[in-house]
PDB file of C-alpha atoms in Angstrom:
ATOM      1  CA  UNK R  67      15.399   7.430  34.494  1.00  0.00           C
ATOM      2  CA  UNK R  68      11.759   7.250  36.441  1.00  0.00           C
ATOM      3  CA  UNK R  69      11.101  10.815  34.448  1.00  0.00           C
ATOM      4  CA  UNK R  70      11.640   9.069  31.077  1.00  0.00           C
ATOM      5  CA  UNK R  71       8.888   8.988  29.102  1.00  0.00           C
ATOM      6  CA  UNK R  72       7.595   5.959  26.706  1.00  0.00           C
ATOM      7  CA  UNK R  73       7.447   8.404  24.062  1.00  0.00           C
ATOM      8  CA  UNK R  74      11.583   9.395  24.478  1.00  0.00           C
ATOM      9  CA  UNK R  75      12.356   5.773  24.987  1.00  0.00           C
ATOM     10  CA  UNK R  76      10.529   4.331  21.736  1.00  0.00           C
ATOM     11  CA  UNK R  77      12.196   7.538  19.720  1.00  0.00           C
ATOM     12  CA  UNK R  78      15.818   6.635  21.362  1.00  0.00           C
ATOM     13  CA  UNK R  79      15.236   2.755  20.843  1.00  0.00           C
ATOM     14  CA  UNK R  80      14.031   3.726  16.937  1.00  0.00           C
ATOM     15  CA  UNK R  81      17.327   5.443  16.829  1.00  0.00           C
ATOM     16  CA  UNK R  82      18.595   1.619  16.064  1.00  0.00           C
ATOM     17  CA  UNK R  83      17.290   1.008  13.445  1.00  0.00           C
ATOM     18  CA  UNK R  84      18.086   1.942   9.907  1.00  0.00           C
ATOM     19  CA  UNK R  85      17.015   5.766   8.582  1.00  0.00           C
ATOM     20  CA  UNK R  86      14.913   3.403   6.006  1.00  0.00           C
ATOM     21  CA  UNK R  87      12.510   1.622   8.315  1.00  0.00           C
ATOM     22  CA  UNK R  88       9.623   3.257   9.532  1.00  0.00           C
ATOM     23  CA  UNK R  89       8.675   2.096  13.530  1.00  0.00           C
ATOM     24  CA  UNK R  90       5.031   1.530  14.912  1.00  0.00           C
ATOM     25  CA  UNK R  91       3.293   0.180  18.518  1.00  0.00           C
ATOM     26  CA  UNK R  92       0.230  -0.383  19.007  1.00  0.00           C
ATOM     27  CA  UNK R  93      -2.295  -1.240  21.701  1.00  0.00           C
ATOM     28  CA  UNK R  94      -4.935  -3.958  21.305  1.00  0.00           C
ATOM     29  CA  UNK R  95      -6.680  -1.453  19.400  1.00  0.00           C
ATOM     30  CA  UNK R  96      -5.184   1.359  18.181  1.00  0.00           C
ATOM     31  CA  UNK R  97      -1.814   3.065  17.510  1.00  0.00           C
ATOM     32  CA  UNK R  98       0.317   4.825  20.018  1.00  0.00           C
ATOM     33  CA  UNK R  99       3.441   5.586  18.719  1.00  0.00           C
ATOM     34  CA  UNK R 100       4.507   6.410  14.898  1.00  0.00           C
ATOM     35  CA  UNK R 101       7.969   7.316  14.136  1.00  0.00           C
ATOM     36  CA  UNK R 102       7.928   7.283  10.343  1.00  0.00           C
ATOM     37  CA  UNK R 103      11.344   6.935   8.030  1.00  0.00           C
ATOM     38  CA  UNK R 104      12.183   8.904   4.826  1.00  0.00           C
ATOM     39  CA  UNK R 105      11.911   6.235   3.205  1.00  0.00           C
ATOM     40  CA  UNK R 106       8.614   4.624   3.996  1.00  0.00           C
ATOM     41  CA  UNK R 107       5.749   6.966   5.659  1.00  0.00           C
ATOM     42  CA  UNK R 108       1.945   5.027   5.998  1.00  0.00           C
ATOM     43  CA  UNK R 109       1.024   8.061   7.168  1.00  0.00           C
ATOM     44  CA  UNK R 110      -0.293   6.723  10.892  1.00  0.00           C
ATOM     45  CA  UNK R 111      -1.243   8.498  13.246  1.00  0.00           C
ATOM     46  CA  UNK R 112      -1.521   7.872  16.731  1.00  0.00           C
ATOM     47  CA  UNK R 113      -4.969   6.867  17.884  1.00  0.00           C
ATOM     48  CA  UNK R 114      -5.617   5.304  14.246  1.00  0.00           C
ATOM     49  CA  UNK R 115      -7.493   2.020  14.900  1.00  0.00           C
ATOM     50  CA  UNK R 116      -5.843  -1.049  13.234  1.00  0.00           C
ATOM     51  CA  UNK R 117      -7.313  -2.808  10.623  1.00  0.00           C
ATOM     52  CA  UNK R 118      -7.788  -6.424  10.016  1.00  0.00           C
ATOM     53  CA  UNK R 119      -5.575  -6.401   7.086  1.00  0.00           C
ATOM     54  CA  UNK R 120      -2.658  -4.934   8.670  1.00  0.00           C
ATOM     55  CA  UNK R 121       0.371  -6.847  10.172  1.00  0.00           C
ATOM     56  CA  UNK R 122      -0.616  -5.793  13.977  1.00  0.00           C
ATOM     57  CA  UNK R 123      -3.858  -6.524  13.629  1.00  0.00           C
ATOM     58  CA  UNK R 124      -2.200 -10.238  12.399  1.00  0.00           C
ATOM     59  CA  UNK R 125      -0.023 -10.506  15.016  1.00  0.00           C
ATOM     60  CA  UNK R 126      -2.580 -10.015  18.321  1.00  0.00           C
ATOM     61  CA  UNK R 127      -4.757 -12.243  16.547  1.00  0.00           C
ATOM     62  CA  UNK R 128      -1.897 -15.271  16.516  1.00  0.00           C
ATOM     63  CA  UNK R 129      -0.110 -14.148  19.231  1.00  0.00           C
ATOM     64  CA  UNK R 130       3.188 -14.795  17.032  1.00  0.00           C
ATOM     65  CA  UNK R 131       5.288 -13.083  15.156  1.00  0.00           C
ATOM     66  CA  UNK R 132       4.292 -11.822  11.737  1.00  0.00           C
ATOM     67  CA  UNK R 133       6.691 -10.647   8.934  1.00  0.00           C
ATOM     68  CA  UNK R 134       5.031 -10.514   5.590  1.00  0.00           C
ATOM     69  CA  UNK R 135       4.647  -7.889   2.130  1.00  0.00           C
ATOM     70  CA  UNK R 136       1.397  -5.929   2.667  1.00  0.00           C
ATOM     71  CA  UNK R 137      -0.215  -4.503  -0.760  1.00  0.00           C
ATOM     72  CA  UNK R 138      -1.345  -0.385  -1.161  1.00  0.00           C
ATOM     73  CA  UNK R 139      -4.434  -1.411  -1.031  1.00  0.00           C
ATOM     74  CA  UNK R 140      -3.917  -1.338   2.693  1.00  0.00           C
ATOM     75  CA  UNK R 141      -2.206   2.365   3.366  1.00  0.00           C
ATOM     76  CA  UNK R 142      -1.516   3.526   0.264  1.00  0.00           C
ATOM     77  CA  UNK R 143       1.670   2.165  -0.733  1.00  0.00           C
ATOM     78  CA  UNK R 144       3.197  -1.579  -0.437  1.00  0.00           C
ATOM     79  CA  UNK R 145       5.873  -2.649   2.550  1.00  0.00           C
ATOM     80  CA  UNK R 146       7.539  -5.232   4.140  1.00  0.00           C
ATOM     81  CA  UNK R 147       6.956  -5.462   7.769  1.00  0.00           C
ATOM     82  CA  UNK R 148       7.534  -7.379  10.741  1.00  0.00           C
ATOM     83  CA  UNK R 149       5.144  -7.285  14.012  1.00  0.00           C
ATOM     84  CA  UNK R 150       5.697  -8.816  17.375  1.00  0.00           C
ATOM     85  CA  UNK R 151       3.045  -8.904  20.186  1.00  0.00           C
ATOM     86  CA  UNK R 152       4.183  -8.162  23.966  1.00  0.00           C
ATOM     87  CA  UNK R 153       2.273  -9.620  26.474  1.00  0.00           C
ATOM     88  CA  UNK R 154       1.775  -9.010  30.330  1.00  0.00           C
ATOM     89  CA  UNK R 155       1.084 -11.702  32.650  1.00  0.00           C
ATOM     90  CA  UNK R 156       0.073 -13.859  29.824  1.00  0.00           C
ATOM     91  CA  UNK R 157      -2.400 -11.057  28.144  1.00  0.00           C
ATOM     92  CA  UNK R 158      -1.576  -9.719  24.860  1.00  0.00           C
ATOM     93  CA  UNK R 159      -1.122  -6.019  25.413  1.00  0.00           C
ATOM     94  CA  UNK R 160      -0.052  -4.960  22.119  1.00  0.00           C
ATOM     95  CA  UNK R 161       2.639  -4.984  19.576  1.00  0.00           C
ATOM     96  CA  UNK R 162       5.975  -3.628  18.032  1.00  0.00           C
ATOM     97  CA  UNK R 163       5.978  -2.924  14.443  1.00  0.00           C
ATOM     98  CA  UNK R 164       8.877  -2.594  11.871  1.00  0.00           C
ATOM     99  CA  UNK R 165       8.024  -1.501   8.610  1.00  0.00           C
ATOM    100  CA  UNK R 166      10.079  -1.482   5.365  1.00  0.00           C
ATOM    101  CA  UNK R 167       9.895  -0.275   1.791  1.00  0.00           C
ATOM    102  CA  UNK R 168       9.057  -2.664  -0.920  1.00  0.00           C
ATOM    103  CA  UNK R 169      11.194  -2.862  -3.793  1.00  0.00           C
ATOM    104  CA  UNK R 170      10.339  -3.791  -7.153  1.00  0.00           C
ATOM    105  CA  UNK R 171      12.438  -6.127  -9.026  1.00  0.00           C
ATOM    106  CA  UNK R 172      12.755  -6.794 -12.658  1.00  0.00           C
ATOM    107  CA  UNK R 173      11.691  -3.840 -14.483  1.00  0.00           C
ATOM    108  CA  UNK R 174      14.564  -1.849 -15.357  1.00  0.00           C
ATOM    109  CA  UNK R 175      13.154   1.100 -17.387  1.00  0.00           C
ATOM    110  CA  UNK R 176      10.665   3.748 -16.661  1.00  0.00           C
ATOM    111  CA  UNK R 177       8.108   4.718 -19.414  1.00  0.00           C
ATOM    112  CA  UNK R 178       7.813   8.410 -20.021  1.00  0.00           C
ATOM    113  CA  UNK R 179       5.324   9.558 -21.828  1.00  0.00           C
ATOM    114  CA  UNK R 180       5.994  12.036 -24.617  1.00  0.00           C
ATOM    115  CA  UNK R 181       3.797  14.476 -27.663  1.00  0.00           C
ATOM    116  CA  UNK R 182       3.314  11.385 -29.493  1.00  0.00           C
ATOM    117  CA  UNK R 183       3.415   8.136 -27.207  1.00  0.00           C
ATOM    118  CA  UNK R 184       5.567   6.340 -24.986  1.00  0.00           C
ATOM    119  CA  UNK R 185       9.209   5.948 -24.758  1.00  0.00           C
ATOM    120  CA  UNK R 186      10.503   3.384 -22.163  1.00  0.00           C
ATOM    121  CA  UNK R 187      14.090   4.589 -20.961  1.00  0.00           C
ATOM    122  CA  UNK R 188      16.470   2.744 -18.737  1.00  0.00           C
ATOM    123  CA  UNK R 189      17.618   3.620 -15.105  1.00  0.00           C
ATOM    124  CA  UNK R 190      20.896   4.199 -16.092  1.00  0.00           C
ATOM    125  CA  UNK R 191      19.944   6.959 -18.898  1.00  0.00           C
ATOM    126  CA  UNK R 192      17.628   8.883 -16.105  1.00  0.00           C
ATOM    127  CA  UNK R 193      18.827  11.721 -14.049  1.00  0.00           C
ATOM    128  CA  UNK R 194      16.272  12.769 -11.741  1.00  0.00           C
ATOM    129  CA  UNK R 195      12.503  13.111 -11.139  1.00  0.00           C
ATOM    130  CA  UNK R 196      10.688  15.968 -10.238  1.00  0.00           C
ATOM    131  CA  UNK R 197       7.421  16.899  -8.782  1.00  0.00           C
ATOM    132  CA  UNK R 198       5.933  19.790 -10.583  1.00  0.00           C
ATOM    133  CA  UNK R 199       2.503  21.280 -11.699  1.00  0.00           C
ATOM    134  CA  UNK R 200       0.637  17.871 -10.378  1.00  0.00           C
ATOM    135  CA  UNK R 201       2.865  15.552 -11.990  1.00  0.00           C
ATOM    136  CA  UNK R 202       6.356  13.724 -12.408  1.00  0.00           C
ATOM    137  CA  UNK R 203       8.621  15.253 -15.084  1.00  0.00           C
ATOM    138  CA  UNK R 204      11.478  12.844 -15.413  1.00  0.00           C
ATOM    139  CA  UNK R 205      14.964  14.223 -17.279  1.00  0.00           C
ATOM    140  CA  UNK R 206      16.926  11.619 -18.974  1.00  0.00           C
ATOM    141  CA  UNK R 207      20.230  12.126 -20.609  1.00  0.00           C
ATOM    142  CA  UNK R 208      18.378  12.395 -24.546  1.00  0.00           C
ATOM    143  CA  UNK R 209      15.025  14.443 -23.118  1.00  0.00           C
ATOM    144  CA  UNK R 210      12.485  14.891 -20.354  1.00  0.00           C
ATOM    145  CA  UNK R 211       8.784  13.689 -20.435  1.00  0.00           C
ATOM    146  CA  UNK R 212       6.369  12.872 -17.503  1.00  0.00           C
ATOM    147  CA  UNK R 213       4.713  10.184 -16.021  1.00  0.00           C
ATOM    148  CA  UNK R 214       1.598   9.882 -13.865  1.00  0.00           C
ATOM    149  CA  UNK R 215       3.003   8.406 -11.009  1.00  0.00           C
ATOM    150  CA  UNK R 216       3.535  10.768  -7.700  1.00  0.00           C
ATOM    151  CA  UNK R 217       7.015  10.934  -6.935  1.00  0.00           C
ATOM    152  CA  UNK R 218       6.712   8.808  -3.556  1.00  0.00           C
ATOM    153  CA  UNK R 219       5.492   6.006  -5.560  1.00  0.00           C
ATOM    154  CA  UNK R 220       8.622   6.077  -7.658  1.00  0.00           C
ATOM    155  CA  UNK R 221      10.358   6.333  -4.567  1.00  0.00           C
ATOM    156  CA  UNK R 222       9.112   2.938  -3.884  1.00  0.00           C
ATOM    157  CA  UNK R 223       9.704   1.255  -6.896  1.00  0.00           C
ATOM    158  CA  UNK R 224      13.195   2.923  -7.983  1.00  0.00           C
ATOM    159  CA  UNK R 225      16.314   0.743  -6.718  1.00  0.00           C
ATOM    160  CA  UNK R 226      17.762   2.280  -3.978  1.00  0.00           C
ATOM    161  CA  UNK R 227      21.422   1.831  -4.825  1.00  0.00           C
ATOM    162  CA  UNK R 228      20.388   4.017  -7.703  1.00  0.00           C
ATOM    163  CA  UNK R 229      18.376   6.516  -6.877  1.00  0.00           C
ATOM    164  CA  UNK R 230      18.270   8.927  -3.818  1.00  0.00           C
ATOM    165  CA  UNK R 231      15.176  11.391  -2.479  1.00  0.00           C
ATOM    166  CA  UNK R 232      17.188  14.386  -1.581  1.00  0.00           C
ATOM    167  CA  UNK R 233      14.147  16.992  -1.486  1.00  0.00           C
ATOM    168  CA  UNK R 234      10.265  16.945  -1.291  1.00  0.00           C
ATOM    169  CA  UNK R 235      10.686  18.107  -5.011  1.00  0.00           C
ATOM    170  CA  UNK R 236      13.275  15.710  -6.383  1.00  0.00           C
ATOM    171  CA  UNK R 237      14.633  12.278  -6.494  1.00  0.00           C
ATOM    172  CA  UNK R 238      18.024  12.010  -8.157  1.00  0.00           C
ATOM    173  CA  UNK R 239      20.380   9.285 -10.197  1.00  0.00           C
ATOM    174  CA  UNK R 240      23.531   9.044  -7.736  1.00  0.00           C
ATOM    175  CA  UNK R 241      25.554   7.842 -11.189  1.00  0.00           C
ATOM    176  CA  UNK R 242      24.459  11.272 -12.668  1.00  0.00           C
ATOM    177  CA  UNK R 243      25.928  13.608  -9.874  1.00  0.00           C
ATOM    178  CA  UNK R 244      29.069  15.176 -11.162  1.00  0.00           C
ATOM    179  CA  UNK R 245      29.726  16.906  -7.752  1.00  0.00           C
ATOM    180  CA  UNK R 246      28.492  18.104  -4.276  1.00  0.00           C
ATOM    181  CA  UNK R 247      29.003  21.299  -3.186  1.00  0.00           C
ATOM    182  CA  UNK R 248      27.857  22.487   0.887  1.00  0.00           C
ATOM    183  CA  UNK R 249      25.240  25.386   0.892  1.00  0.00           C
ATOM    184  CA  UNK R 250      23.463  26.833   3.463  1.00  0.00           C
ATOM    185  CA  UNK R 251      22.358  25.748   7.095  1.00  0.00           C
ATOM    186  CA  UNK R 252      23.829  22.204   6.210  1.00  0.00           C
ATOM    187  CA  UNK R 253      22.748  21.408   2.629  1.00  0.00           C
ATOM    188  CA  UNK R 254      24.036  20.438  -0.301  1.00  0.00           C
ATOM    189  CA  UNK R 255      23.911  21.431  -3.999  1.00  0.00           C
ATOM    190  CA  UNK R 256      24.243  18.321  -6.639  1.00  0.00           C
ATOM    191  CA  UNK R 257      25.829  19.988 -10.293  1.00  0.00           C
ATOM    192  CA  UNK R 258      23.684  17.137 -12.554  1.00  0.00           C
ATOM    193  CA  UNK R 259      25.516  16.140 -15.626  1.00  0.00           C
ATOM    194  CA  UNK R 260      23.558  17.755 -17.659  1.00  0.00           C
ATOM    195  CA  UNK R 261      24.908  20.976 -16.093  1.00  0.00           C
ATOM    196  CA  UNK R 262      21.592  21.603 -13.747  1.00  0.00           C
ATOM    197  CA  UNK R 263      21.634  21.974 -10.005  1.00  0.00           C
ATOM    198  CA  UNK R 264      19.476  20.284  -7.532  1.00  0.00           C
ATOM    199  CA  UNK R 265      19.191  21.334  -3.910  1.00  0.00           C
ATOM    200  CA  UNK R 266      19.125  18.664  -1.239  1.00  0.00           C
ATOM    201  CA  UNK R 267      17.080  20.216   1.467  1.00  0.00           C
ATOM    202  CA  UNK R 268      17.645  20.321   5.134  1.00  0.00           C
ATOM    203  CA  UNK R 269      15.100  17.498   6.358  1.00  0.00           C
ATOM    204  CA  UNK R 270      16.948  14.716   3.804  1.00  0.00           C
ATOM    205  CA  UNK R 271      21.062  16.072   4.206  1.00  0.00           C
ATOM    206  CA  UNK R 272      21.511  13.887   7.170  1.00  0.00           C
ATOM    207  CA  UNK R 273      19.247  11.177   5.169  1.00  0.00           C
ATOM    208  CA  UNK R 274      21.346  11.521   2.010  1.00  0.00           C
ATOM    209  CA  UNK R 275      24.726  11.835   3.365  1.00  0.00           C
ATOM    210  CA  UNK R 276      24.647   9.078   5.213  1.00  0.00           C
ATOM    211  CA  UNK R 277      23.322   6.949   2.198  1.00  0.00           C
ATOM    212  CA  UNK R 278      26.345   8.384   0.378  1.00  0.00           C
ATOM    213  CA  UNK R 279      28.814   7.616   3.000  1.00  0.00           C
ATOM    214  CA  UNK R 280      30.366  10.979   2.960  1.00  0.00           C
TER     215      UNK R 280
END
């Protein structure tokens, strides 16, 4: 136990929590552990100084507890998150940082743009998003267009008891999967409704299957 490192222990005690929630910890300072989720990544690195905007920087400052929805202004891309200060012999040392994905409520559409304007289509009708040539092409049950927002931001914003990331390259409609089939090294091909394939790669099967229960 003595050769345990804090490292191993913050990556077994991150095992815990949800695949969807991202873990940070942080000195007075700076960050010094990131363990990031697929479904949420600020991108931190450890050694990256905190800034006052951020919910660690909030919760050394109070010495309390903060849970509150950050904006992208901050890292890039909105969250919720939760940070709680540790102290030693009364000193603030630090703190422990969950950190969860913001979703958008509401809107029910996405607007794809097509040759002659804008068509707004509904979740439902979508089925799947793919990043290609610099942008998001989006295939819906009538046609495809594209949109110019990346494909983690849709990640974001999508509702997650619709839509799955199952690659770097593709986000996918669970309601528009006619069938799974196991492919190599311990992925999985989705046969679309529309008769396309989509592999789920390697670094999302364990991500995906367990979101699918299967």
């Amino acid at each position: 136990m003595k050769d345990l490192s804090i490292v191993a222990l913050l990556d077994v005690v991150g095992e815990l929590f949800s695949d969807e929630v991202s873990i940070a910890v942080s000195d007075t300072e700076k960050y010094i552990y990131y363990r990031p989720s697929k479904r949420i990544d600020l991108k931190i690195t450890p050694g990256d100084l905190l800034k006052e905007e951020t919910l660690a920087y909030k919760a050394l400052q109070t010495r309390q507890k903060v849970s509150e929805f950050i904006n992208r202004e901050v890292f890039g891309v909105p969250y919720h998150g939760m940070a709680v200060p540790f102290l030693h012999q009364g000193e603030v040392e630090g703190c422990v940082l969950a950190i969860y994905p913001a979703f958008t409520e509401g809107k029910s559409v996405i607007t794809i743009k097509t040759q002659d304007g804008w068509i707004p289509i509904p979740f439902s009708d979508v089925i799947y998003l793919e990043a290609k040539d610099r942008k998001t092409h989006i295939v819906t049950k009538s046609f495809a267009g594209t949109h110019t927002s990346s494909l983690q931001d849709f990640e974001y914003r999508l509702p997650r008891e619709m839509f799955i990331r199952c690659h770097r390259s593709f986000i996918v409609n669970v309601h528009q999967i006619k069938e799974i089939f196991p492919d190599t090294h311990s992925t999985f091909l989705l046969a679309m409704v529309n008769g396309e394939r989509i592999s789920v790669s390697q670094s999302y099967a364990s991500y995906f299957r367990k979101l699918l229960g299967f």
